[in-house]
Backbone as XML, in Angstrom:
<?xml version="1.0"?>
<chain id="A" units="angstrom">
  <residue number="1" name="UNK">
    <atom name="N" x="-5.740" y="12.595" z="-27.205"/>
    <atom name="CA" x="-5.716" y="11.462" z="-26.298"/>
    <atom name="C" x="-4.272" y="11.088" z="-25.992"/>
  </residue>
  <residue number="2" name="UNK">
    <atom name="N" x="-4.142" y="11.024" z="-24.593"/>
    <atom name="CA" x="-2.852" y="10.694" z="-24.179"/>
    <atom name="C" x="-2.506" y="9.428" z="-23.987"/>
  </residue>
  <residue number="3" name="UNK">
    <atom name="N" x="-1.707" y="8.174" z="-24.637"/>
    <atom name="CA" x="-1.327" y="6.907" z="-24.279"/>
    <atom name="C" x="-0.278" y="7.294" z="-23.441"/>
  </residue>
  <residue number="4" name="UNK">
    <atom name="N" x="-0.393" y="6.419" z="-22.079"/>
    <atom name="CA" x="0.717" y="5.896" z="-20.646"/>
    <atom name="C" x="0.978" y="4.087" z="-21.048"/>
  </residue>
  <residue number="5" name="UNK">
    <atom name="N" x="2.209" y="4.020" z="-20.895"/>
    <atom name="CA" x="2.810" y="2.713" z="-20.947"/>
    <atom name="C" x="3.437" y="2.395" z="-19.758"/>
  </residue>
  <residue number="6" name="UNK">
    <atom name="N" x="2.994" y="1.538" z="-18.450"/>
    <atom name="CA" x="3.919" y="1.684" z="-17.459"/>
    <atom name="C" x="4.925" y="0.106" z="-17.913"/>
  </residue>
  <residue number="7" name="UNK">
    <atom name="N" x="5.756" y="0.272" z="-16.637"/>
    <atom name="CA" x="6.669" y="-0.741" z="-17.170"/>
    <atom name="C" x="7.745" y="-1.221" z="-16.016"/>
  </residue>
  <residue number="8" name="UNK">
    <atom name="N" x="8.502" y="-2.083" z="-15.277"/>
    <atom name="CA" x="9.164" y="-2.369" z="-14.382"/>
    <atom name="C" x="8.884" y="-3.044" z="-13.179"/>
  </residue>
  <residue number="9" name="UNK">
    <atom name="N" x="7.686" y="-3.129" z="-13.096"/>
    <atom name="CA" x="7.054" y="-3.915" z="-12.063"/>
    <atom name="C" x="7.690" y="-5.023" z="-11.615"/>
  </residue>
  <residue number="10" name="UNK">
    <atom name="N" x="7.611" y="-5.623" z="-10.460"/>
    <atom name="CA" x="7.787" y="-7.337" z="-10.251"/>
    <atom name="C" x="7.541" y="-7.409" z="-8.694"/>
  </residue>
  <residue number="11" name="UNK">
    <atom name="N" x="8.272" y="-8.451" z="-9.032"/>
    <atom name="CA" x="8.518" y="-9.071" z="-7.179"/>
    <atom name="C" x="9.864" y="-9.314" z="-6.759"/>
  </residue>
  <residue number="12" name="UNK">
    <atom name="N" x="10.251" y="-8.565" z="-5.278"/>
    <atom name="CA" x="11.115" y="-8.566" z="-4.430"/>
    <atom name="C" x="10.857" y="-8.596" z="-2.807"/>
  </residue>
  <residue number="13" name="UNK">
    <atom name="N" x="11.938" y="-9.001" z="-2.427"/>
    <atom name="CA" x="11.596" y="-9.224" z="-1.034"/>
    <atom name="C" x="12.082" y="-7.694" z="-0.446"/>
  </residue>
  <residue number="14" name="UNK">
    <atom name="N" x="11.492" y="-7.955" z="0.939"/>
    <atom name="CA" x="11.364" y="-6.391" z="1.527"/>
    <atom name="C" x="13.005" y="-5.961" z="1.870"/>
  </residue>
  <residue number="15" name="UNK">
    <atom name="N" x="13.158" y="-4.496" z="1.519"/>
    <atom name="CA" x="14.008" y="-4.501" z="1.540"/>
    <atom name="C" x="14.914" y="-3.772" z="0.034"/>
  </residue>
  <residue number="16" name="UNK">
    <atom name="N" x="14.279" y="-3.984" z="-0.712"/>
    <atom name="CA" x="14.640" y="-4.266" z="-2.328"/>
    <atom name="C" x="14.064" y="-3.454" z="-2.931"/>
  </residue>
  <residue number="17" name="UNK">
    <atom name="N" x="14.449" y="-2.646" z="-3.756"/>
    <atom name="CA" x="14.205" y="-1.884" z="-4.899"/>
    <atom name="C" x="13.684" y="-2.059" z="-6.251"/>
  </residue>
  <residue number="18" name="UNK">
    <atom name="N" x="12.891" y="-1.249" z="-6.860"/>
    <atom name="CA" x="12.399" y="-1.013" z="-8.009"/>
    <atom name="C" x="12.501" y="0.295" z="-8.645"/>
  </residue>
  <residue number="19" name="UNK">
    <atom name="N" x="12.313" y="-0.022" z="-10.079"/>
    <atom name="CA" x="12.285" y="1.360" z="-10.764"/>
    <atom name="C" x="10.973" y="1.330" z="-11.676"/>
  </residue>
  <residue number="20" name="UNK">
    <atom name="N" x="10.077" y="1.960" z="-11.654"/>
    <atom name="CA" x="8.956" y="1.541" z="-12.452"/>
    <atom name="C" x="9.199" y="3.027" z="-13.579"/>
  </residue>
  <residue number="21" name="UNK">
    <atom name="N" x="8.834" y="2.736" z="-14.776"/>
    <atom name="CA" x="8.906" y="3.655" z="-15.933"/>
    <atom name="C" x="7.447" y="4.382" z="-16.720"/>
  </residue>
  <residue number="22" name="UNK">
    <atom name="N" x="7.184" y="5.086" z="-16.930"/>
    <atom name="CA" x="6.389" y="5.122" z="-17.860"/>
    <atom name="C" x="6.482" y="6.024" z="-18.819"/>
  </residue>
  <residue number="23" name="UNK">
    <atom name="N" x="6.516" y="5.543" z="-20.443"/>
    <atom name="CA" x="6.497" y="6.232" z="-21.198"/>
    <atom name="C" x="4.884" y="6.703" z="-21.723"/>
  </residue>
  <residue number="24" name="UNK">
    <atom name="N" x="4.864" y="8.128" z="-22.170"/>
    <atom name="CA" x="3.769" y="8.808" z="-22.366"/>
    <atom name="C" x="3.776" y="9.299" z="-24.362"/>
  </residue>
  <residue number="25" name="UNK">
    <atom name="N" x="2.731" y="9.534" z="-25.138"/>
    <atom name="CA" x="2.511" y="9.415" z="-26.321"/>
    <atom name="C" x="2.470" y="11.059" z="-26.571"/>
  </residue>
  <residue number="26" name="UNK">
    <atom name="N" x="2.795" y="11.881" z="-25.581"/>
    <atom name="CA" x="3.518" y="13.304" z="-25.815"/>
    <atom name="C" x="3.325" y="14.117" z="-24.655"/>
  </residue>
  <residue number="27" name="UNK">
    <atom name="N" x="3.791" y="15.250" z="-24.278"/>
    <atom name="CA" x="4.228" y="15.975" z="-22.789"/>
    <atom name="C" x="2.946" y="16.227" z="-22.728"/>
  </residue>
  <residue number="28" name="UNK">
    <atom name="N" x="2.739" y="15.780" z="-21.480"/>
    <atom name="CA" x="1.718" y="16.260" z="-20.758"/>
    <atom name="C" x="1.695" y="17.419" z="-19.086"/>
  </residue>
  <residue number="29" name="UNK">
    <atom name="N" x="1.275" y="17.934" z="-18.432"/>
    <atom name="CA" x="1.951" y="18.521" z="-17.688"/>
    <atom name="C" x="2.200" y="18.177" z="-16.011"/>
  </residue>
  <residue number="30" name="UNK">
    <atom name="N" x="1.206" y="17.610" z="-15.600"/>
    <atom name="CA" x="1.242" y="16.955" z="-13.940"/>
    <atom name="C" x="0.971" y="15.082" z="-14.317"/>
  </residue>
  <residue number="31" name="UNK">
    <atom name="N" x="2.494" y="14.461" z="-14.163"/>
    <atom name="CA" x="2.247" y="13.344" z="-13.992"/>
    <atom name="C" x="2.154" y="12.766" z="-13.114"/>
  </residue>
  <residue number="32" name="UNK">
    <atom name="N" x="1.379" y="11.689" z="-12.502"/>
    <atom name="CA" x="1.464" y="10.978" z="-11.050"/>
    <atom name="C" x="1.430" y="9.335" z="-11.282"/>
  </residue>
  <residue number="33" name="UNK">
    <atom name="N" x="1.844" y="8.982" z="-9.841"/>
    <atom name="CA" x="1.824" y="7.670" z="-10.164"/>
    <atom name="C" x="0.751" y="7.352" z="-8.309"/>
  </residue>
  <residue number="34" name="UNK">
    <atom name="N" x="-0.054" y="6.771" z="-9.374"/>
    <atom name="CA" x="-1.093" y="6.181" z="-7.993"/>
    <atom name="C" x="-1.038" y="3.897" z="-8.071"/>
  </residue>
  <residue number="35" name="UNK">
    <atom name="N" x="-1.292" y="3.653" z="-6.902"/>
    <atom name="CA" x="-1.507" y="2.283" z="-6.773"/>
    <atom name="C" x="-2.622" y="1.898" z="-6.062"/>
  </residue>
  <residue number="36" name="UNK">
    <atom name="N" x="-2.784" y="0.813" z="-5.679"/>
    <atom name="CA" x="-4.078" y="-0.084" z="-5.475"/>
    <atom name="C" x="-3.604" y="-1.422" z="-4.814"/>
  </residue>
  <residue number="37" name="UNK">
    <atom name="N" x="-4.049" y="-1.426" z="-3.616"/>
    <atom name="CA" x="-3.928" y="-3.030" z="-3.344"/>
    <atom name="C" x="-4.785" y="-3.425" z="-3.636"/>
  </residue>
  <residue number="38" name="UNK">
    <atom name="N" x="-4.894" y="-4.815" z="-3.213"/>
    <atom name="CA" x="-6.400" y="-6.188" z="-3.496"/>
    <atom name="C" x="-7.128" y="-5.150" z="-1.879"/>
  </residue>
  <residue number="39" name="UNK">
    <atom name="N" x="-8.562" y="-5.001" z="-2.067"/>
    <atom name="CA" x="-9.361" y="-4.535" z="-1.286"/>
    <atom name="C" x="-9.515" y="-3.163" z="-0.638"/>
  </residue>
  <residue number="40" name="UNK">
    <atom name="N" x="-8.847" y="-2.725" z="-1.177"/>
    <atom name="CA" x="-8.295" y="-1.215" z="-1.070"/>
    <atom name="C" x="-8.237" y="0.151" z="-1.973"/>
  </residue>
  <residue number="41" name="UNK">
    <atom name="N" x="-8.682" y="1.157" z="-1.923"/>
    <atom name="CA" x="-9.085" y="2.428" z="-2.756"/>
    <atom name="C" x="-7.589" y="2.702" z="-3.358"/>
  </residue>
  <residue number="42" name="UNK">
    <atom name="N" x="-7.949" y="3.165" z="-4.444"/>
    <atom name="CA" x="-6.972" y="3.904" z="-5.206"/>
    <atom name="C" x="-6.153" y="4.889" z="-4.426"/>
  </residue>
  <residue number="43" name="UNK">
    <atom name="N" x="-4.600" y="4.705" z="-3.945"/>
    <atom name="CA" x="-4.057" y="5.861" z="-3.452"/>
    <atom name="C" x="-2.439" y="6.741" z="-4.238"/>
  </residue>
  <residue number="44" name="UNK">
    <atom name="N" x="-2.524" y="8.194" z="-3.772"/>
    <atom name="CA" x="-1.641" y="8.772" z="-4.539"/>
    <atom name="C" x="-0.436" y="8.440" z="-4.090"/>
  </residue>
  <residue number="45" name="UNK">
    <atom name="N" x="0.842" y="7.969" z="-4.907"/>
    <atom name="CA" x="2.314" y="7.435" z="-4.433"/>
    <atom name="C" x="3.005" y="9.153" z="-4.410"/>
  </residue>
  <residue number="46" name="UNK">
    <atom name="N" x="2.804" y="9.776" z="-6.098"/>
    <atom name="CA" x="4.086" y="10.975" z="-6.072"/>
    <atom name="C" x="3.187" y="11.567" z="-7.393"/>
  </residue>
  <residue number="47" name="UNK">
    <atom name="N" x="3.642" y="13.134" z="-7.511"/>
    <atom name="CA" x="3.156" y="13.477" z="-8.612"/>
    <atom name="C" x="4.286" y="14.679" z="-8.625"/>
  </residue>
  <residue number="48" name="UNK">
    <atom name="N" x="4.550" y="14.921" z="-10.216"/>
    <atom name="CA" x="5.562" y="15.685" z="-10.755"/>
    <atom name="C" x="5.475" y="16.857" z="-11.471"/>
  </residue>
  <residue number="49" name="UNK">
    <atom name="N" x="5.468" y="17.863" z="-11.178"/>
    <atom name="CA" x="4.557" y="19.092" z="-12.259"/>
    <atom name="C" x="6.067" y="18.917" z="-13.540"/>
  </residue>
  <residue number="50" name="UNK">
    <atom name="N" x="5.469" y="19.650" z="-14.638"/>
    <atom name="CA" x="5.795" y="19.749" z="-15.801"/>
    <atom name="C" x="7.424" y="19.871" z="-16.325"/>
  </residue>
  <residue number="51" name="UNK">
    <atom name="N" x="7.799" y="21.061" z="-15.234"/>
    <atom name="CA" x="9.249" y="21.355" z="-15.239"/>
    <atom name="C" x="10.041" y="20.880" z="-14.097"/>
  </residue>
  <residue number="52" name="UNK">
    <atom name="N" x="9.027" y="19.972" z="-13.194"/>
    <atom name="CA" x="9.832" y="19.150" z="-12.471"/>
    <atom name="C" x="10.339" y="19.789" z="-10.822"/>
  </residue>
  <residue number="53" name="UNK">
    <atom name="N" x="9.674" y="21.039" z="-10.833"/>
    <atom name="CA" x="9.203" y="22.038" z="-9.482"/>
    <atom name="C" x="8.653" y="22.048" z="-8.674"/>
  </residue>
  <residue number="54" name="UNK">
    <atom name="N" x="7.536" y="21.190" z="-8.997"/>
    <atom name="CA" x="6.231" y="20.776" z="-7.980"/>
    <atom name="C" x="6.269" y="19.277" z="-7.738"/>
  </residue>
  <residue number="55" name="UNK">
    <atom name="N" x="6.975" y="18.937" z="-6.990"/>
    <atom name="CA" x="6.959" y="17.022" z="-6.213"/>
    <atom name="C" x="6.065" y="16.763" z="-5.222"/>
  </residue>
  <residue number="56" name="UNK">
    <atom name="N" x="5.254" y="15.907" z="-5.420"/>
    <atom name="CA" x="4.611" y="15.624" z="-3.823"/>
    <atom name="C" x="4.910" y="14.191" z="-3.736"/>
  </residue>
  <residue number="57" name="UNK">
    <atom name="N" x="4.538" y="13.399" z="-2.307"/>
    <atom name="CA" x="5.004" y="12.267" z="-1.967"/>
    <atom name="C" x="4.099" y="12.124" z="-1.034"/>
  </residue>
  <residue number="58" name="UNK">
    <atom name="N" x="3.147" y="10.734" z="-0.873"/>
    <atom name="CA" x="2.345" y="10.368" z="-0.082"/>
    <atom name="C" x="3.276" y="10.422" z="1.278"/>
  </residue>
  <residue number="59" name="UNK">
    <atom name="N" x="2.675" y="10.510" z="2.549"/>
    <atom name="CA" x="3.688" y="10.254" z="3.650"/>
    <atom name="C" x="4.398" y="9.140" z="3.680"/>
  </residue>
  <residue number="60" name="UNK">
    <atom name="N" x="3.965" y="8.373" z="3.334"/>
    <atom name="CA" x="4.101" y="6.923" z="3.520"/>
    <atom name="C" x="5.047" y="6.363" z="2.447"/>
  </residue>
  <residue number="61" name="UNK">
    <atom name="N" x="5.729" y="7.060" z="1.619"/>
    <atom name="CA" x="6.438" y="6.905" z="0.868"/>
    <atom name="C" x="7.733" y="8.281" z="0.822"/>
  </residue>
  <residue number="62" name="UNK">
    <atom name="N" x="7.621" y="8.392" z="1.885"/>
    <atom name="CA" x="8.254" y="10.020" z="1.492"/>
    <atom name="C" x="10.194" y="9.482" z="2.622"/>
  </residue>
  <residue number="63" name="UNK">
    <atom name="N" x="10.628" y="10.099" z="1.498"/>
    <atom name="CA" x="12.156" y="9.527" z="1.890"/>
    <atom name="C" x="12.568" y="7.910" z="1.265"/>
  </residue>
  <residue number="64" name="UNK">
    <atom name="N" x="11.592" y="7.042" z="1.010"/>
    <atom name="CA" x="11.665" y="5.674" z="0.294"/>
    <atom name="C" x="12.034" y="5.997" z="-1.172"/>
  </residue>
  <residue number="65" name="UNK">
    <atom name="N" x="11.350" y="6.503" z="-1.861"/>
    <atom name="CA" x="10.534" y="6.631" z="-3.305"/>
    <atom name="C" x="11.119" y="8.094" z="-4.140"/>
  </residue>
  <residue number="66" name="UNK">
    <atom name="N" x="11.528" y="8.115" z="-5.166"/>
    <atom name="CA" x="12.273" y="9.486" z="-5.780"/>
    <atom name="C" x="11.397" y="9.122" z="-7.440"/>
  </residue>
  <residue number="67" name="UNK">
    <atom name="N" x="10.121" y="10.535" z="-7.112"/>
    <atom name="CA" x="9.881" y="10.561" z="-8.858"/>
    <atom name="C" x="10.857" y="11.758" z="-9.665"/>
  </residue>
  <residue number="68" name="UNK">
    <atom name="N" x="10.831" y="11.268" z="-10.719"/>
    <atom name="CA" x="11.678" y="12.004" z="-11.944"/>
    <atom name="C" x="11.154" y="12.070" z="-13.515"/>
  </residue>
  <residue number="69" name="UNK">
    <atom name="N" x="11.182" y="12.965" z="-13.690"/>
    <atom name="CA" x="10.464" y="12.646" z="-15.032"/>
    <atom name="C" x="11.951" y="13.048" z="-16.496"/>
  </residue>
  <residue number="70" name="UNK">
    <atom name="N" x="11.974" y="12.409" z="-17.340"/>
    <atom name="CA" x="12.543" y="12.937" z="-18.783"/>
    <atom name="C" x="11.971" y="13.346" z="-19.409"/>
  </residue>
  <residue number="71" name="UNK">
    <atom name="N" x="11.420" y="15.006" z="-19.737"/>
    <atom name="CA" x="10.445" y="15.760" z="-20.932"/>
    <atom name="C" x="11.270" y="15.178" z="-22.459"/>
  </residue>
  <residue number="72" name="UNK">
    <atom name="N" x="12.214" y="15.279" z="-22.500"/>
    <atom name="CA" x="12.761" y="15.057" z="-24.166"/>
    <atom name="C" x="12.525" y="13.503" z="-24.290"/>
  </residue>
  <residue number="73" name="UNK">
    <atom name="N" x="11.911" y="12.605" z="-23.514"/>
    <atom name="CA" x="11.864" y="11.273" z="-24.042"/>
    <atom name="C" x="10.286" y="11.272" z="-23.541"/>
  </residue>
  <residue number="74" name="UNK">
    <atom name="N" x="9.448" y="11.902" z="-22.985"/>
    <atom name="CA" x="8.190" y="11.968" z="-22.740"/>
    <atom name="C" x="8.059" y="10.595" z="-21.265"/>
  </residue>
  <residue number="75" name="UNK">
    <atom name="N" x="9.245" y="10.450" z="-19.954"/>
    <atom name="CA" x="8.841" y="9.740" z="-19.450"/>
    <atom name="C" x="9.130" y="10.128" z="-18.142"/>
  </residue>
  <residue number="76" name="UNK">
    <atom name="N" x="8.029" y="9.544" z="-17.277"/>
    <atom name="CA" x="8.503" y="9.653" z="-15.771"/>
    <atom name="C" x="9.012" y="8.395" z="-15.078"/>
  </residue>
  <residue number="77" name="UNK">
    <atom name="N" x="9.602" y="8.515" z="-14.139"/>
    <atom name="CA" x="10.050" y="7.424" z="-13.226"/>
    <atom name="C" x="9.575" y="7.136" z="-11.561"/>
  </residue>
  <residue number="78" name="UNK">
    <atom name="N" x="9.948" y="6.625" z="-11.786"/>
    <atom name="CA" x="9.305" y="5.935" z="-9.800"/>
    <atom name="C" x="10.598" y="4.916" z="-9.529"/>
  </residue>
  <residue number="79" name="UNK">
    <atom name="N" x="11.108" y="5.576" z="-8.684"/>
    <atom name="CA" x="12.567" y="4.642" z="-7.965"/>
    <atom name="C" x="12.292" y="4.691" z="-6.627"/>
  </residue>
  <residue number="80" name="UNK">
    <atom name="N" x="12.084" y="3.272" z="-6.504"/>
    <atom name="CA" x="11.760" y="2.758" z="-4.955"/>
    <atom name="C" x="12.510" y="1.795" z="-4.087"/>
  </residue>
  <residue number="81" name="UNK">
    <atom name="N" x="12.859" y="2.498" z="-2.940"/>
    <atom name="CA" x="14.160" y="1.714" z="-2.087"/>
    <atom name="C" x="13.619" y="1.125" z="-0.820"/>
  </residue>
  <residue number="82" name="UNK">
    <atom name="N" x="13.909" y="0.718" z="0.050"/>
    <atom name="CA" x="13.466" y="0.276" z="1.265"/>
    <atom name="C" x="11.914" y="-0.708" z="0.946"/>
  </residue>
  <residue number="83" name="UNK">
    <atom name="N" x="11.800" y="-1.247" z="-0.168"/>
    <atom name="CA" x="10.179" y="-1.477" z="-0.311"/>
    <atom name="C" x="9.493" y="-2.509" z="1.083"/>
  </residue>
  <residue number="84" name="UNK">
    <atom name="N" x="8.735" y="-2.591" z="1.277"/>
    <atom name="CA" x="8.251" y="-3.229" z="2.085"/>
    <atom name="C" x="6.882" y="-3.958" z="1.607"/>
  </residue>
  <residue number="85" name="UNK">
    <atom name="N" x="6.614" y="-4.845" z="2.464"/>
    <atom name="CA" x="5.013" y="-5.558" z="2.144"/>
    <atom name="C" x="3.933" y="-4.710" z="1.920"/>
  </residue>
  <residue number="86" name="UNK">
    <atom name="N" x="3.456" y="-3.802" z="2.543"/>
    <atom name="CA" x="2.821" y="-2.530" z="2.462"/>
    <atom name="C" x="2.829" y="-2.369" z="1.098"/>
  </residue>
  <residue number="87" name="UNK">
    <atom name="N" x="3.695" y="-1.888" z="0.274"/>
    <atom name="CA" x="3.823" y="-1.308" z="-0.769"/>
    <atom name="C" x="3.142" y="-2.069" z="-1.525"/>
  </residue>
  <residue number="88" name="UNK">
    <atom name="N" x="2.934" y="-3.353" z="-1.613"/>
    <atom name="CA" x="2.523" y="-4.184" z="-2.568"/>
    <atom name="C" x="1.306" y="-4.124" z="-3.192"/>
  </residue>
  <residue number="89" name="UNK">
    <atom name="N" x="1.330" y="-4.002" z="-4.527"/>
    <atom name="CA" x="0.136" y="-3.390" z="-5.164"/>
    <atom name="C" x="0.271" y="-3.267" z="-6.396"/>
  </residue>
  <residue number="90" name="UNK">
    <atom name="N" x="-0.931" y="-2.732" z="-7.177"/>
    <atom name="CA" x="-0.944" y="-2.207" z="-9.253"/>
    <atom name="C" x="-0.418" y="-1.219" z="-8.774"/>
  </residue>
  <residue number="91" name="UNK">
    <atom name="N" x="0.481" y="-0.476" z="-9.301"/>
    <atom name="CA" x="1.019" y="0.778" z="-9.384"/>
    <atom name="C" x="0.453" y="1.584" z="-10.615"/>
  </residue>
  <residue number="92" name="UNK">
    <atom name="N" x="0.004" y="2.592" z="-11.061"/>
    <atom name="CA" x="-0.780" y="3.248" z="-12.138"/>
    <atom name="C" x="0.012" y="4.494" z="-12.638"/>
  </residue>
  <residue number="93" name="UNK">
    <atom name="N" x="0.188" y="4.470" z="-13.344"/>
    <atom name="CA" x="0.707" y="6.457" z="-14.221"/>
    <atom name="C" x="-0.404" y="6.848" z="-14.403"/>
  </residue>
  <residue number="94" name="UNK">
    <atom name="N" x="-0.496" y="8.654" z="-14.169"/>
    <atom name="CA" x="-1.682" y="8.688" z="-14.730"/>
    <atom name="C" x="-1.231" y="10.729" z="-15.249"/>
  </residue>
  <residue number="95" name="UNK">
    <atom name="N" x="-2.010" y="10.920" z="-15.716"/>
    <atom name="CA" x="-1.265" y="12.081" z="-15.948"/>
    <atom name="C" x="-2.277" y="13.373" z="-16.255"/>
  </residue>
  <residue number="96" name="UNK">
    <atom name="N" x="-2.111" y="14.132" z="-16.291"/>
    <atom name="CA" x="-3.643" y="15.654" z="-16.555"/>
    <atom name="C" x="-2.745" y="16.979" z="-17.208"/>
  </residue>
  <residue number="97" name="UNK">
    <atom name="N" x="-3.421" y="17.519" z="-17.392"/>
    <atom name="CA" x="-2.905" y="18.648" z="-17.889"/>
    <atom name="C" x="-2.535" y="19.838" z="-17.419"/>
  </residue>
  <residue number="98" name="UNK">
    <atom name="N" x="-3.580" y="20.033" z="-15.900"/>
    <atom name="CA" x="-3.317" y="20.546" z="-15.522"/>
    <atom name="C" x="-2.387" y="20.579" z="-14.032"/>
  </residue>
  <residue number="99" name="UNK">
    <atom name="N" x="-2.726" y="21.791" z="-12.865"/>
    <atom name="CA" x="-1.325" y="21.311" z="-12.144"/>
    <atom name="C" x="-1.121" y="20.086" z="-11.152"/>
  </residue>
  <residue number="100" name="UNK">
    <atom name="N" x="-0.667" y="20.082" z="-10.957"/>
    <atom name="CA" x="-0.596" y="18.787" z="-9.717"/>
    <atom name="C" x="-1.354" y="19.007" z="-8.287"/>
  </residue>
  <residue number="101" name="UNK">
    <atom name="N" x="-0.945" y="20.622" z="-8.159"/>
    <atom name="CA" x="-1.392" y="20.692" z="-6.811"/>
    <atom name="C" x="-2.309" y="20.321" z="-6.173"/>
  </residue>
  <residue number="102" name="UNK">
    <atom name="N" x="-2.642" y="19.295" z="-5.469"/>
    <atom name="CA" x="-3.940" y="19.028" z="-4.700"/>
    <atom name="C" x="-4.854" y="18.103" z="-5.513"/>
  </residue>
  <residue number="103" name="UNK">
    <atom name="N" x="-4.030" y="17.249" z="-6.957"/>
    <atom name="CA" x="-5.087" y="16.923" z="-7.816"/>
    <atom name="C" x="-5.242" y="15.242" z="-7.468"/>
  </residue>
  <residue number="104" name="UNK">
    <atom name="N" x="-6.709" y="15.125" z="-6.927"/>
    <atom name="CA" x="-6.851" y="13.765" z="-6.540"/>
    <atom name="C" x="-7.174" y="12.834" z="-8.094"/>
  </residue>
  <residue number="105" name="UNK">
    <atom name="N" x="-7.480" y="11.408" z="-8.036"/>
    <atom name="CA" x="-7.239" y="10.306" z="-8.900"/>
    <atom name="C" x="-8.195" y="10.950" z="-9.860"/>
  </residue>
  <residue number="106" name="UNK">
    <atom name="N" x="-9.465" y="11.219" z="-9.428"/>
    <atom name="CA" x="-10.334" y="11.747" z="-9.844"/>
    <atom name="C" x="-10.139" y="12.757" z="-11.244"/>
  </residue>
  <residue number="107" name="UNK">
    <atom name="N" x="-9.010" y="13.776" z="-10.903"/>
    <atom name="CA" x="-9.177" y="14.539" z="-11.574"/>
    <atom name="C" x="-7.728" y="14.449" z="-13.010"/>
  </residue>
  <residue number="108" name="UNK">
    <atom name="N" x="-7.804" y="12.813" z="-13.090"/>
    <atom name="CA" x="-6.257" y="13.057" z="-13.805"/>
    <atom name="C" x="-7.333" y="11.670" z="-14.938"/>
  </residue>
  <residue number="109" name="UNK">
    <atom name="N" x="-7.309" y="12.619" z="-15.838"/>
    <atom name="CA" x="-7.883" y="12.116" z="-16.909"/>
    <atom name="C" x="-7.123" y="10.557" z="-18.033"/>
  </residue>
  <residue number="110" name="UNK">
    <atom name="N" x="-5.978" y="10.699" z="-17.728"/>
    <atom name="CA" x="-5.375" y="9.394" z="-18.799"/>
    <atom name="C" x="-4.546" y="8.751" z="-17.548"/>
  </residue>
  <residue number="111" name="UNK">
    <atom name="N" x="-4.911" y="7.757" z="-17.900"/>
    <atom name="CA" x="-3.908" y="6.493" z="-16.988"/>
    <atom name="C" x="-3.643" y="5.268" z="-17.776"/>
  </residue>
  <residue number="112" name="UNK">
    <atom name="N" x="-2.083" y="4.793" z="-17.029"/>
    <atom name="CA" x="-2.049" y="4.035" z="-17.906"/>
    <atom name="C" x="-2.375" y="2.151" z="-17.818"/>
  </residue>
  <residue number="113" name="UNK">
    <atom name="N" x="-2.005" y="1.094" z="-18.102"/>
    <atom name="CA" x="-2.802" y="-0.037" z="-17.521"/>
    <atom name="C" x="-2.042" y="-0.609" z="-16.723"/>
  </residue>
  <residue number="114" name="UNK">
    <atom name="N" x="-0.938" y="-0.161" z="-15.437"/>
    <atom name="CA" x="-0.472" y="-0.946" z="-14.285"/>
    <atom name="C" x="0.460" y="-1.508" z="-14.660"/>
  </residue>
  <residue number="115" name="UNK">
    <atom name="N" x="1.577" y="-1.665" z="-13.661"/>
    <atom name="CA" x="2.362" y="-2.810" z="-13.294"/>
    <atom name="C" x="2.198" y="-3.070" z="-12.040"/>
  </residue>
  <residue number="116" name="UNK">
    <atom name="N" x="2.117" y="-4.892" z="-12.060"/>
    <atom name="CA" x="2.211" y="-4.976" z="-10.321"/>
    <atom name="C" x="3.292" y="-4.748" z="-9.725"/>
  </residue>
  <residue number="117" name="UNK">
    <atom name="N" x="3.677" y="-4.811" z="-8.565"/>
    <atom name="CA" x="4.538" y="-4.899" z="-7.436"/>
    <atom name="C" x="4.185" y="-5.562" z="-6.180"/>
  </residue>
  <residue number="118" name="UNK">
    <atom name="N" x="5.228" y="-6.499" z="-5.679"/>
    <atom name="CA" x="4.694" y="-7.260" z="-5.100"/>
    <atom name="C" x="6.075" y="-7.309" z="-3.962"/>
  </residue>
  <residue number="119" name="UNK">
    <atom name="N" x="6.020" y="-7.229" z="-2.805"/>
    <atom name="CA" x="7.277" y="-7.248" z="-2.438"/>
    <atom name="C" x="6.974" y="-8.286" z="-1.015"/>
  </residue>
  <residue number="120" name="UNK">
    <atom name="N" x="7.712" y="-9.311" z="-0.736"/>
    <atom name="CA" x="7.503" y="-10.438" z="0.509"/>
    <atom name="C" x="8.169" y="-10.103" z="1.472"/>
  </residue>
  <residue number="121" name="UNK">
    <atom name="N" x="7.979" y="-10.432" z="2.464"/>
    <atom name="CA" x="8.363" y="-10.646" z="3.700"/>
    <atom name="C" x="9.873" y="-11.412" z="4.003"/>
  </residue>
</chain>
């Protein structure tokens, strides 16, 4: 069983940056980070394969948002620039074993319990 700890969340106005963290309870191999607004389905932000080769980036975040992961400290990152109202939401780690490619929410077995983000106008 894999424990996710996310961490960095808050509130900023648009415009403004975050770094959200999550430490993991040992390497796992495709980590992602998905969010959630109020009334709205679970969607994918970025996901990171193992050695850090395989990046994807929702469109909608792509050029904003840089994931990174540290294997020797077991953590990934989410650094987010330009944030906007849009963005605002639970942000989730979630992580699987296997690869990233193509792997929807569905198929990523440990997640961890959110930080919000909230960014104003």
């Amino acid at each position: 069983q894999v424990q996710l700890v996310e961490s960095g969340g808050g509130s900023v106005q648009a415009g403004g940056s975050l770094r959200l963290s999550c430490v993991a309870s040992g390497f796992i191999y495709c980590m992602g980070w998905f969010r959630q607004a109020p009334g709205k389905e679970r969607e994918a932000v970025a996901s990171v394969s193992g050695g850090g080769g395989m990046i994807d980036y929702a469109d909608s975040v792509k050029g904003r948002f840089t994931v990174s992961r540290d294997n020797a400290k077991n953590m990934v990152y989410l650094q987010m620039n330009t944030l906007k109202p849009v963005d605002t939401g639970m942000y989730y780690c979630a992580a699987r074993g296997g690869s990233c490619f193509r792997a929807n929410a569905e198929s990523f077995p440990y997640w961890g319990q959110g930080t919000q983000v909230t960014v104003s106008s």
